[in-house]
Coordinates of C-alpha atoms in Angstrom, one line a residue:
X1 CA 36.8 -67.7 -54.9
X2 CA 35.0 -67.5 -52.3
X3 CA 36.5 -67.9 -49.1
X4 CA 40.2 -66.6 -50.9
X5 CA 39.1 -64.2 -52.8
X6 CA 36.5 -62.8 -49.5
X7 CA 39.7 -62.8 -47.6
X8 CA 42.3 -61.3 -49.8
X9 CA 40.9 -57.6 -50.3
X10 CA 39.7 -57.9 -46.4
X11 CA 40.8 -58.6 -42.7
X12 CA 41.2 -62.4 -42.0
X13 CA 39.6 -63.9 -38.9
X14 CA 41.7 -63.1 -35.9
X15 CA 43.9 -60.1 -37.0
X16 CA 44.4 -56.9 -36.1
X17 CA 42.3 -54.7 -38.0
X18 CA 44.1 -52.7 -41.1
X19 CA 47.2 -54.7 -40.9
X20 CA 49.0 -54.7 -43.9
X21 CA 48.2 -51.4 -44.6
X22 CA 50.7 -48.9 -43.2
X23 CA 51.3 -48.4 -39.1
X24 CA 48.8 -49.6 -36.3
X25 CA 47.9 -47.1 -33.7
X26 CA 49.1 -48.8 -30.1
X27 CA 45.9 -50.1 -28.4
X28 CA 44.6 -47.7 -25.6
X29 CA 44.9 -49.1 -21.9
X30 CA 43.0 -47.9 -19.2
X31 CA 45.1 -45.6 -16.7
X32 CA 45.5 -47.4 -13.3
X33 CA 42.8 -45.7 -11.2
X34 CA 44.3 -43.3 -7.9
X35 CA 43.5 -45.2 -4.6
X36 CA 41.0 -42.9 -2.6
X37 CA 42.0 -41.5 0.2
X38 CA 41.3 -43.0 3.6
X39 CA 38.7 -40.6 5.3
X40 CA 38.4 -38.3 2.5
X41 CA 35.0 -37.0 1.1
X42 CA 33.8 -38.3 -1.4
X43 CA 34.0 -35.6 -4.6
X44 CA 30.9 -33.5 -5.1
X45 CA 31.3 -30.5 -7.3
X46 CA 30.1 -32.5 -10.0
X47 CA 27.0 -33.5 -8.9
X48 CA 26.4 -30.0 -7.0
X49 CA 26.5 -28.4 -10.2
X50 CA 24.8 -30.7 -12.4
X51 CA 21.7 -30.5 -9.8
X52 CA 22.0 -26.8 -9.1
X53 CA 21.9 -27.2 -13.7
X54 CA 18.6 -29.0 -13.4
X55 CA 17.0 -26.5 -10.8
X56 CA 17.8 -23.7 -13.0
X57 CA 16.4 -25.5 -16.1
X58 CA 13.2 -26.4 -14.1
X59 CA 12.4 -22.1 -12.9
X60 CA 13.3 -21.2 -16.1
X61 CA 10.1 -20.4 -16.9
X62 CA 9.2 -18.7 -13.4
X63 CA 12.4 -16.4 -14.3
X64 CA 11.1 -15.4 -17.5
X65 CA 11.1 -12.0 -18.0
X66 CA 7.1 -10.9 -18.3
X67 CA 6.9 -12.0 -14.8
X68 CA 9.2 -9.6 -12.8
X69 CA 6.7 -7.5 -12.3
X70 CA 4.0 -10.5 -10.4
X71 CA 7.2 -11.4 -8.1
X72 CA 7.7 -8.1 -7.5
X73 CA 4.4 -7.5 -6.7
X74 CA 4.1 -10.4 -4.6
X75 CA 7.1 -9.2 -2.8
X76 CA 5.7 -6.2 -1.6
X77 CA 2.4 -7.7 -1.0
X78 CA 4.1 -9.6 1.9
X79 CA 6.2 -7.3 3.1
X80 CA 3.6 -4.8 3.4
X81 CA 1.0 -7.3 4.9
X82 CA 3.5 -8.2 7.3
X83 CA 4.2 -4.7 8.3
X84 CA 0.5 -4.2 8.9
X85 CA -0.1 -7.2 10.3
X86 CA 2.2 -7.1 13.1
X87 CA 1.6 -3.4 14.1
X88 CA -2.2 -4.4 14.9
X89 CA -0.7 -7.6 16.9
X90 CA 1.4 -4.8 19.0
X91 CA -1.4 -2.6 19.3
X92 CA 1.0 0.3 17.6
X93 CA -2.5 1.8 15.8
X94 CA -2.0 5.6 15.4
X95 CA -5.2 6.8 14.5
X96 CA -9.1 6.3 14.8
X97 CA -9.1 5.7 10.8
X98 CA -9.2 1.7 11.4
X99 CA -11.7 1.7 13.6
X100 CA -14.0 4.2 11.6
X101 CA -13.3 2.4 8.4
X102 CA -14.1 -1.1 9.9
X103 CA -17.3 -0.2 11.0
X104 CA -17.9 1.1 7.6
X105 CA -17.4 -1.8 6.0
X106 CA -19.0 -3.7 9.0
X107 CA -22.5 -1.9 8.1
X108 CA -21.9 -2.8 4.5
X109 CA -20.9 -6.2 5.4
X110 CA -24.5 -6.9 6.7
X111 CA -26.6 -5.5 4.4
X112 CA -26.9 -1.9 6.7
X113 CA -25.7 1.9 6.1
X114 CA -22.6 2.2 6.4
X115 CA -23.1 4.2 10.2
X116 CA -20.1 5.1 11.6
X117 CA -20.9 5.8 15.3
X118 CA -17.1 6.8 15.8
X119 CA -17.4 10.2 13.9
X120 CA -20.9 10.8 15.8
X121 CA -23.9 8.0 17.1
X122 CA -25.7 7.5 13.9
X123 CA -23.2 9.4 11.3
X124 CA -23.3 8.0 7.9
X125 CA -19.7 7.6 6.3
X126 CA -21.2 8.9 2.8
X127 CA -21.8 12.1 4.9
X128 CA -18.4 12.8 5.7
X129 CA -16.7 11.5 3.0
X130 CA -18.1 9.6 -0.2
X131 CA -16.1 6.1 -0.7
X132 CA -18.8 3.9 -1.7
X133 CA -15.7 1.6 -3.2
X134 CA -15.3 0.1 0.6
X135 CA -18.3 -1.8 -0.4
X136 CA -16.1 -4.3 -2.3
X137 CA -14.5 -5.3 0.8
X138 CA -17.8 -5.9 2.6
X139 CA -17.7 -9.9 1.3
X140 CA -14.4 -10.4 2.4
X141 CA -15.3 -8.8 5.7
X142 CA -18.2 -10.9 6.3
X143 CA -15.9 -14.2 6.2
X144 CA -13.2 -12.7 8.1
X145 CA -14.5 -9.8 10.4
X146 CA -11.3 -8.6 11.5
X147 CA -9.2 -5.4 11.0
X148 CA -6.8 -7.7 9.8
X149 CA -9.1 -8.2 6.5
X150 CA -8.8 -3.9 5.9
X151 CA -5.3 -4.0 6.5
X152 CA -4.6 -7.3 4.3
X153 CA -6.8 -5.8 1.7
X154 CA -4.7 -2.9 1.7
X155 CA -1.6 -4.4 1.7
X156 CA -3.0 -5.8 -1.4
X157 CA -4.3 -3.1 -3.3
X158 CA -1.1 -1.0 -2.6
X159 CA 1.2 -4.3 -4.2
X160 CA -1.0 -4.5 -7.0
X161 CA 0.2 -1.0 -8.2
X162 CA 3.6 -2.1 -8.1
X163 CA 2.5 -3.7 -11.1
X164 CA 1.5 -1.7 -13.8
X165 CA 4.7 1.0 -12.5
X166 CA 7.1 -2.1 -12.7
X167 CA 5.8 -3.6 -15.9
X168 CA 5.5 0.2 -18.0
X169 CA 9.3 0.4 -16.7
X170 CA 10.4 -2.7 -18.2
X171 CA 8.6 -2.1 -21.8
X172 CA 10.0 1.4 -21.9
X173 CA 13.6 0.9 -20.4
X174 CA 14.5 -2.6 -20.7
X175 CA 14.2 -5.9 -17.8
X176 CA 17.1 -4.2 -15.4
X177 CA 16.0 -0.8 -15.1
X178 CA 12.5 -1.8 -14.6
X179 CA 13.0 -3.7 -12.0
X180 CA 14.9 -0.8 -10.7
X181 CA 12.2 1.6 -10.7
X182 CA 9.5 -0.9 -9.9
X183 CA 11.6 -1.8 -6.7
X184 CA 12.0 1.7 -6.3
X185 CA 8.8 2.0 -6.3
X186 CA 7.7 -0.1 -3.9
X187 CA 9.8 1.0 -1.4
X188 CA 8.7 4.9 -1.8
X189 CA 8.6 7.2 0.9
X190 CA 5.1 7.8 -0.2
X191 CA 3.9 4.1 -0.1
X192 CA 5.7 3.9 3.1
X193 CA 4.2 6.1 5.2
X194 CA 0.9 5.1 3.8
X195 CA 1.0 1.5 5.0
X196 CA 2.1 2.2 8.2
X197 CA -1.0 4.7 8.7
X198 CA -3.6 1.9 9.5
X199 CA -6.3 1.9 6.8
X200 CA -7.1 4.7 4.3
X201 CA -9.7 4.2 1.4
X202 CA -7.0 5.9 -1.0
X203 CA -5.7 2.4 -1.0
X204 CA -8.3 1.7 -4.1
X205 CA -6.9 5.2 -6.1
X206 CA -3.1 3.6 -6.2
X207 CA -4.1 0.6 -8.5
X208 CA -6.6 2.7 -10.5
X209 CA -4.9 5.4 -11.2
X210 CA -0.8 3.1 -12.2
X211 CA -3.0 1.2 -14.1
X212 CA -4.4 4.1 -16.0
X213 CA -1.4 5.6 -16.5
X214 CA 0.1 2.8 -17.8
X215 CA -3.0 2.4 -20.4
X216 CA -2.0 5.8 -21.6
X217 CA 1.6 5.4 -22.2
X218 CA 0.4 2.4 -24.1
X219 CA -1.9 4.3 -26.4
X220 CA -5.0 2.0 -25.1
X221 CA -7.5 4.6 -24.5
X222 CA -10.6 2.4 -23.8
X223 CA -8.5 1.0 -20.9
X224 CA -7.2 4.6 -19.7
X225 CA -10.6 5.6 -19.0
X226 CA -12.0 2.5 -17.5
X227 CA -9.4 2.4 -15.0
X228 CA -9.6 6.0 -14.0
X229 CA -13.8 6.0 -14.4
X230 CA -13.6 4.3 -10.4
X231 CA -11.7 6.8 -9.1
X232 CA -15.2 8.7 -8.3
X233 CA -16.1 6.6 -5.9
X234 CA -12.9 5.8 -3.9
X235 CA -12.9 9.5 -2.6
X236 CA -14.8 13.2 -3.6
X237 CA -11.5 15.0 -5.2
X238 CA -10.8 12.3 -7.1
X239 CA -13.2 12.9 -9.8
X240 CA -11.0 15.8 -11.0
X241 CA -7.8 13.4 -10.7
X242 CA -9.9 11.4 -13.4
X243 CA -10.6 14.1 -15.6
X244 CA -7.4 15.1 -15.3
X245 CA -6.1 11.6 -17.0
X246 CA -9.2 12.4 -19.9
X247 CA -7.6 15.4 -20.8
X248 CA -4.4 14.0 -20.7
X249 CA -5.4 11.3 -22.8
X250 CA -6.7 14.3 -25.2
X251 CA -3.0 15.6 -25.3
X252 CA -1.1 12.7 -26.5
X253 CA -4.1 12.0 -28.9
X254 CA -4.3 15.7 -30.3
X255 CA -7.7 14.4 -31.3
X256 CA -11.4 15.1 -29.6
X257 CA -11.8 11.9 -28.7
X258 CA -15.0 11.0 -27.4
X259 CA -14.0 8.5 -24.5
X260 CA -11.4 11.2 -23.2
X261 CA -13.6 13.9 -23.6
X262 CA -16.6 11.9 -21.9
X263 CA -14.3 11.1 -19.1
X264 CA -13.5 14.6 -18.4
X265 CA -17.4 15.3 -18.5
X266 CA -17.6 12.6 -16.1
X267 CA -15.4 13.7 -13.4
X268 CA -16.3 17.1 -12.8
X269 CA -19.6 16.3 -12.9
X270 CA -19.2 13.7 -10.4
X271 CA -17.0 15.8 -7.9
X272 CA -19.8 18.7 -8.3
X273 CA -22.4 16.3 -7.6
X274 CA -20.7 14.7 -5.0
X275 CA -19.8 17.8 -3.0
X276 CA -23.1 19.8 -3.9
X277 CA -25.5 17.4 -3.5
X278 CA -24.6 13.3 -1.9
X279 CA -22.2 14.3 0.9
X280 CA -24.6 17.3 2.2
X281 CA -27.5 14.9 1.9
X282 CA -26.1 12.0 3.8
X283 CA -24.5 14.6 6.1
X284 CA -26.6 15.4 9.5
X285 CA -26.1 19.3 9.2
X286 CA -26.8 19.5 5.2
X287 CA -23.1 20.6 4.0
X288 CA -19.6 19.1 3.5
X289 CA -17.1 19.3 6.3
X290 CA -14.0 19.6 4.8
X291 CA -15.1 23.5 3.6
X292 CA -13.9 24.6 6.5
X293 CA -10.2 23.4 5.8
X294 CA -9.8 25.8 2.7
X295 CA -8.4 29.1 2.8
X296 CA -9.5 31.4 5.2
X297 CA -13.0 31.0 5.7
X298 CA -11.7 28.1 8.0
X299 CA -10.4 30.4 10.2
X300 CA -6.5 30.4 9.4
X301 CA -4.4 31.2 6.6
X302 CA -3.0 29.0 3.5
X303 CA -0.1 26.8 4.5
X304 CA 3.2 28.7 4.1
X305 CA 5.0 28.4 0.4
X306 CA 8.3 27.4 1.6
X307 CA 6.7 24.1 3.5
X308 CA 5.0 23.4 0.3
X309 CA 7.2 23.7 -1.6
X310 CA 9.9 21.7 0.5
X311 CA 7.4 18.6 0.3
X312 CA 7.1 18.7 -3.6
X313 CA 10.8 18.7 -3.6
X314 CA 10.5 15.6 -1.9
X315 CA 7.9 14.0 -3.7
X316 CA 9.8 14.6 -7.1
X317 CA 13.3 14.9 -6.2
X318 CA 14.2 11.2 -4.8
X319 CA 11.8 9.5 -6.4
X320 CA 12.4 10.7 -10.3
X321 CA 15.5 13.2 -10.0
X322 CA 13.6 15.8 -10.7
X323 CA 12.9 14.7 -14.5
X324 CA 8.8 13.7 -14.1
X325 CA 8.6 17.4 -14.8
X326 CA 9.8 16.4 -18.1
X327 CA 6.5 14.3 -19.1
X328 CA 2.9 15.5 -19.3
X329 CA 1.7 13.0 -16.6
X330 CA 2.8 15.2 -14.4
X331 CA -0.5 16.9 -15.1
X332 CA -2.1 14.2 -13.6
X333 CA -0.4 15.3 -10.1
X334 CA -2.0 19.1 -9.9
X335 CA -5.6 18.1 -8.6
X336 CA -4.2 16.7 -5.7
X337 CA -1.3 19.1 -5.3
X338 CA -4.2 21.8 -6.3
X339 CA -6.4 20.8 -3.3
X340 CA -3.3 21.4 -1.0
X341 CA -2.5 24.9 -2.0
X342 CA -5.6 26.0 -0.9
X343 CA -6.3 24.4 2.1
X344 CA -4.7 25.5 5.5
X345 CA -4.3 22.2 6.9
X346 CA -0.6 21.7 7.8
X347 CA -1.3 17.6 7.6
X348 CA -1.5 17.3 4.1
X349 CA 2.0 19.2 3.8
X350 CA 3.5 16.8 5.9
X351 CA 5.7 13.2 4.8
X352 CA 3.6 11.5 7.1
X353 CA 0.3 9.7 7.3
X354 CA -1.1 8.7 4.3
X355 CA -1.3 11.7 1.9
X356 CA 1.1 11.7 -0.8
X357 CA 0.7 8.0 -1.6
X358 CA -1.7 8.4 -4.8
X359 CA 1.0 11.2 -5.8
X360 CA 4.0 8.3 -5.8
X361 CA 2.1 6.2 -9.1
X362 CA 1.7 9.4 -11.1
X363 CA 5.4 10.6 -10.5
X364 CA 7.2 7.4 -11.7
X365 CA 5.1 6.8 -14.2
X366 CA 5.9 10.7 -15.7
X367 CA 9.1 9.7 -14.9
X368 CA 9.4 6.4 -17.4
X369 CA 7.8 8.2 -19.6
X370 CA 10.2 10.8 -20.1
X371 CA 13.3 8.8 -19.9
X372 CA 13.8 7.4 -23.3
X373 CA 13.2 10.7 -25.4
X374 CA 16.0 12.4 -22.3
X375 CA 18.3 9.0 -22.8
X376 CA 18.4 10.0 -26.5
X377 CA 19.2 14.1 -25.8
X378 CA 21.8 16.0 -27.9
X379 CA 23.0 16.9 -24.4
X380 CA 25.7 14.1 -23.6
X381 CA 25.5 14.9 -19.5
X382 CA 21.6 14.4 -19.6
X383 CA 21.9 11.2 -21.9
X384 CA 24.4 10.0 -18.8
X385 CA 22.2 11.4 -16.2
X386 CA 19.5 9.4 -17.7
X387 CA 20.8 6.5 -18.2
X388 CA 22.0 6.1 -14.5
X389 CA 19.1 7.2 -13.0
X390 CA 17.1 4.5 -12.6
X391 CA 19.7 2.9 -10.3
X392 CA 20.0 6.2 -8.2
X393 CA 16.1 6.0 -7.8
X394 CA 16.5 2.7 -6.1
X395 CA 19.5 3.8 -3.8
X396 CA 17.9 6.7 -2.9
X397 CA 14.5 4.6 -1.8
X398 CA 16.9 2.0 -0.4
X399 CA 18.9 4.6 1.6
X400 CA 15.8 6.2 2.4
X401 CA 14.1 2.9 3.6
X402 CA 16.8 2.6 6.7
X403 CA 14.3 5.4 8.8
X404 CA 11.0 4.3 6.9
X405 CA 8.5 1.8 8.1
X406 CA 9.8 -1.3 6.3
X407 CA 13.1 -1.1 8.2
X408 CA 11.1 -2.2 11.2
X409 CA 10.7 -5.8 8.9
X410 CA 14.8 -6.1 9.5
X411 CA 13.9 -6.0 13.8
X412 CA 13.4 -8.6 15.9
X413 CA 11.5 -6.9 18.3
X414 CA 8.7 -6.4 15.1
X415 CA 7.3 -10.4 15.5
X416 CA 7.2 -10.3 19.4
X417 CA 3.9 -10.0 21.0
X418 CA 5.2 -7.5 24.4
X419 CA 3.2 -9.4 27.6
X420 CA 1.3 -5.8 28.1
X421 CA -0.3 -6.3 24.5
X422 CA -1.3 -9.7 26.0
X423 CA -2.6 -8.4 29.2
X424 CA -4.6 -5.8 27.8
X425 CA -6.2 -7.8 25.1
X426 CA -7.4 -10.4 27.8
X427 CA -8.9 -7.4 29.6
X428 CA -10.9 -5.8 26.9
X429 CA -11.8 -9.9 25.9
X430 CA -14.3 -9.3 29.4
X431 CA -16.4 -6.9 27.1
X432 CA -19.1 -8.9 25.7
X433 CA -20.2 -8.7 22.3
X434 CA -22.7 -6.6 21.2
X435 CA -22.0 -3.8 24.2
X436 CA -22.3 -0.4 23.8
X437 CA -18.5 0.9 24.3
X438 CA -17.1 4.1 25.1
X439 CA -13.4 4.6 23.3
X440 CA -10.2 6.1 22.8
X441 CA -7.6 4.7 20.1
X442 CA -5.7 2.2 21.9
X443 CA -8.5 -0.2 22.6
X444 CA -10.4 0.2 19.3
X445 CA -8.7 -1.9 17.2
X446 CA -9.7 -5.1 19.4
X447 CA -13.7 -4.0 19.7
X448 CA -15.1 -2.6 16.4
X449 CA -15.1 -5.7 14.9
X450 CA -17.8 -7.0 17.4
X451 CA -19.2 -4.2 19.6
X452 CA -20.6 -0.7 18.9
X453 CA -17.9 1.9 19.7
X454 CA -18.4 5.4 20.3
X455 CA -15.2 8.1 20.6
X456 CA -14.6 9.3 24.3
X457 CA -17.0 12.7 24.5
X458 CA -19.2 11.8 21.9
X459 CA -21.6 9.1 22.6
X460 CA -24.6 11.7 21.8
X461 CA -26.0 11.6 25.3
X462 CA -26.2 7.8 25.8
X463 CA -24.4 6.2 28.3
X464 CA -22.4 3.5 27.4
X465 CA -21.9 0.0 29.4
X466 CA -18.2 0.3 29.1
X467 CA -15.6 2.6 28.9
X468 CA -12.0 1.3 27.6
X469 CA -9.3 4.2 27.8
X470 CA -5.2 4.1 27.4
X471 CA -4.1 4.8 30.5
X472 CA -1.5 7.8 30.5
X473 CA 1.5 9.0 32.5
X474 CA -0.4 11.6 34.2
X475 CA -3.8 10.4 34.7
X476 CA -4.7 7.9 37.6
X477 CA -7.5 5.4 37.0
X478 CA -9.3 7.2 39.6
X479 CA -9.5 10.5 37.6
X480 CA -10.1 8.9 34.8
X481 CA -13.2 6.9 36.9
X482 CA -14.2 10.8 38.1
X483 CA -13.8 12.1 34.5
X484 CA -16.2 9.4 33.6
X485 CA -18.5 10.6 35.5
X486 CA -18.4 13.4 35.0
X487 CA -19.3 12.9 31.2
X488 CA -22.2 10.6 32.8
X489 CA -23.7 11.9 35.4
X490 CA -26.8 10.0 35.6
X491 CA -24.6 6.8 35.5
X492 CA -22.9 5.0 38.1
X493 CA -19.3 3.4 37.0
X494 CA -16.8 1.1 38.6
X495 CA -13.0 -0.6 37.6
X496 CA -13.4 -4.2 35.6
X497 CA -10.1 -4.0 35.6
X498 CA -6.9 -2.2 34.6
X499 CA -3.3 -3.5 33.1
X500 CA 0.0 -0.8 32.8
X501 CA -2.2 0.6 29.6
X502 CA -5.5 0.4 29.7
X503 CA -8.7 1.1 31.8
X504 CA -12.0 -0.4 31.5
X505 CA -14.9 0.6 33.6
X506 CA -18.6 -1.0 33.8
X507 CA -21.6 1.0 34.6
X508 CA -23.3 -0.6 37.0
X509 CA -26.7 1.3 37.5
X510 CA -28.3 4.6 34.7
X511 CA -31.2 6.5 35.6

């Protein structure tokens, strides 16, 4: 049975499997292979796409979507520390503001007041204007006593709002339009203008108040107020900005909260105490400046409507389209805007310098707020206008960007060092450290950091061992030695040395 009967209802040893039971598929024969080519490449689309496969499965996880908003944080961070960066390595400063906030921090830095002989020998800073936040900076400072550290810092600081702006975007209008708005953002006429004016201690306001904001479209009112709490001590008007965001937090609550009410409490009190009694009593002469730039008891009148109101047009009009005035935030805005209307000074009506910056946070944040009840409208032209205005935001910023500061990133001329830069820094390197300088701007960026710097005209009657002046078109270095002189009269100054910029003289003998 056994070896018949194992065979009989199977295959036997050495046929052809399932004969005997209908037709045999013809056995499959390898297909002669093509000769290659002599001097042909060998064939690489395969591999090119199976390793450009792998590379995307490996950044998967850095393209996930809850981290737009760090890349495009970190993307700004660089491109704005590279803009400052490399206007300091040219010497391009505009303004005293570096050198007067340096030696701010500088005092802080080392345990001291924070005297800022630029605005006056012995002027305390909290006497002129009350930023007590530049004290966070101090550490840093002290490792790295640089300008450099102020301007990375605020390259920082400005990035990090990018944020909260980029992230409240994405939550309320999906991942594409966020990044829209958050790139928009970024790249802001506002935000612009502000990084390319040296160093400003609004730079702390930007993050505070985005992330604020962003707290309150979120319903997280513990957070709303602990962001916007700060904002007393990054500059004296911004105490109303933070009650501002309390009573705005009151609004959407339509409850009397205690935290939002407190916070409202808060900031008024703080700007009255700040104005009435802090700034006057660090202040030499008992009072606060900055009076004098309101109205007319400053000697001129308000600025005129048709400039002010050109310069909201163009803080609302590219940046939201006009539809931030659609969203209570907006509110947030009138403290600053507030200020301006009363004050005579045609500066804070301009697009330049540094003064609309903590305006650009609180308009596109109004603005994503009011986009998803205006993408729902019975209206079909404002549902479309809606809809497509995230990506008109960003044109307009990138359009916009080809005469703003980050354009100069694009320029090769932007990472050259010009051989005058070099000459002059090798001249003001004869100053030694510790010297008692006489200033104007284009040699204080490269002696704050390790001398004590007075502004040309006001050294208070002391006579400085060196001057350091730009040298201009129609001044000679020996009018400028005689106008020294004539500021000193009991000193006796001669040339160290001079380049196609600068002057620096020595005195040589004081009675």
């Amino acid at each position: 049975m056994d070896t018949a009967a194992a065979t009989a209802g199977g295959d036997a040893p050495g046929r052809i499997p399932g004969a005997g039971h209908g037709t045999v598929p013809r056995p499959r024969t390898a297909e002669p292979a093509t000769p290659a080519t002599p001097g042909a490449p060998p064939a690489r689309p395969g591999r090119l796409r199976h390793t450009a496969g792998r590379l995307r499965t490996r950044t998967a996880p850095l393209r996930a979507p809850h981290l737009d908003p760090y890349w495009t944080a970190g993307l700004f961070f660089v491109a704005f520390a590279l803009l400052s960066v490399y206007r300091y390595r040219t010497m391009s400063i505009s303004s005293w503001d570096l050198g007067i906030f340096e030696q701010a921090v500088r005092g802080y830095a080392h345990f001291q007041a924070p005297i800022v002989d630029l605005k006056g020998p012995g002027t305390n800073i909290l006497g002129d204007h009350f930023s007590p936040v530049l004290i966070v900076l101090a550490p840093f400072y002290r490792v790295f006593p640089s300008p450099v550290t102020l301007l990375t810092a605020q390259a920082a600081l400005f990035a990090l709002s990018v944020l909260p702006v980029t992230r409240a975007a994405a939550r309320h209008l999906g991942r594409v339009p966020g990044l829209a708005l958050g790139l928009a953002y970024g790249m802001s006429w506002g935000l612009q203008k502000a990084v390319d004016f040296d160093f400003h201690e609004i730079a702390f306001a930007l993050p505070l108040i985005a992330f604020a904001l962003e707290a309150v479209l979120r319903g997280r009112w513990t957070a709303a107020v602990c962001w916007a709490a700060p904002l007393v001590l990054v500059k004296e008007d911004l105490g109303v900005t933070a009650a501002t965001i309390g009573a705005l937090a009151l609004i959407r609550t339509r409850r009397a909260s205690p935290l939002a009410i407190g916070l409202v409490a808060f900031g008024i009190t703080a700007t009255a105490v700040t104005l009435g009694l802090l700034i006057p009593g660090f202040n030499g002469s008992g009072s606060y400046d900055y009076w004098t730039k309101f109205g007319a008891e400053g000697g001129g009148a308000t600025i005129p409507l048709d400039d002010a109101l050109r310069t909201t047009l163009w803080v609302l009009l590219p940046t939201t389209g006009l539809l931030a005035l659609r969203s209570p935030l907006l509110l947030v805005a009138l403290p600053t805007l507030g200020w301006r209307f009363l004050s005579h000074e045609p500066h804070y009506w301009g697009t330049d310098w540094h003064y609309n910056a903590v305006l650009m946070p609180v308009v596109f944040l109004a603005l994503i707020d009011a986009l998803p009840r205006i993408r729902v409208s019975a209206r079909p032209w404002l549902r479309s206008y809606a809809h497509h205005l995230p990506a008109a935001v960003l044109a307009a910023a990138l359009a916009l960007t080809a005469n703003l500061p980050l354009s100069r990133l694009t320029e090769a001329a932007t990472y050259r060092t010009p051989p005058n830069v070099t000459a002059d820094e090798k001249l003001l390197a004869r100053i030694p450290d510790g010297a008692t300088v006489e200033s104007d701007i284009r040699p204080l960026s490269r002696l704050t950091h390790r001398t004590q710097v007075f502004w040309i005209g006001d050294t208070g009657g002391l006579s400085p061992e060196y001057v350091a002046v730009q040298l201009r078109g129609d001044r000679t270095p020996r009018q400028m030695l005689a106008e020294t002189a004539g500021r000193h009269p009991r000193s006796t100054y001669v040339v160290l040395g001079d380049t196609t910029d600068v002057l620096v003289l020595h005195r040589t003998s004081a009675k």
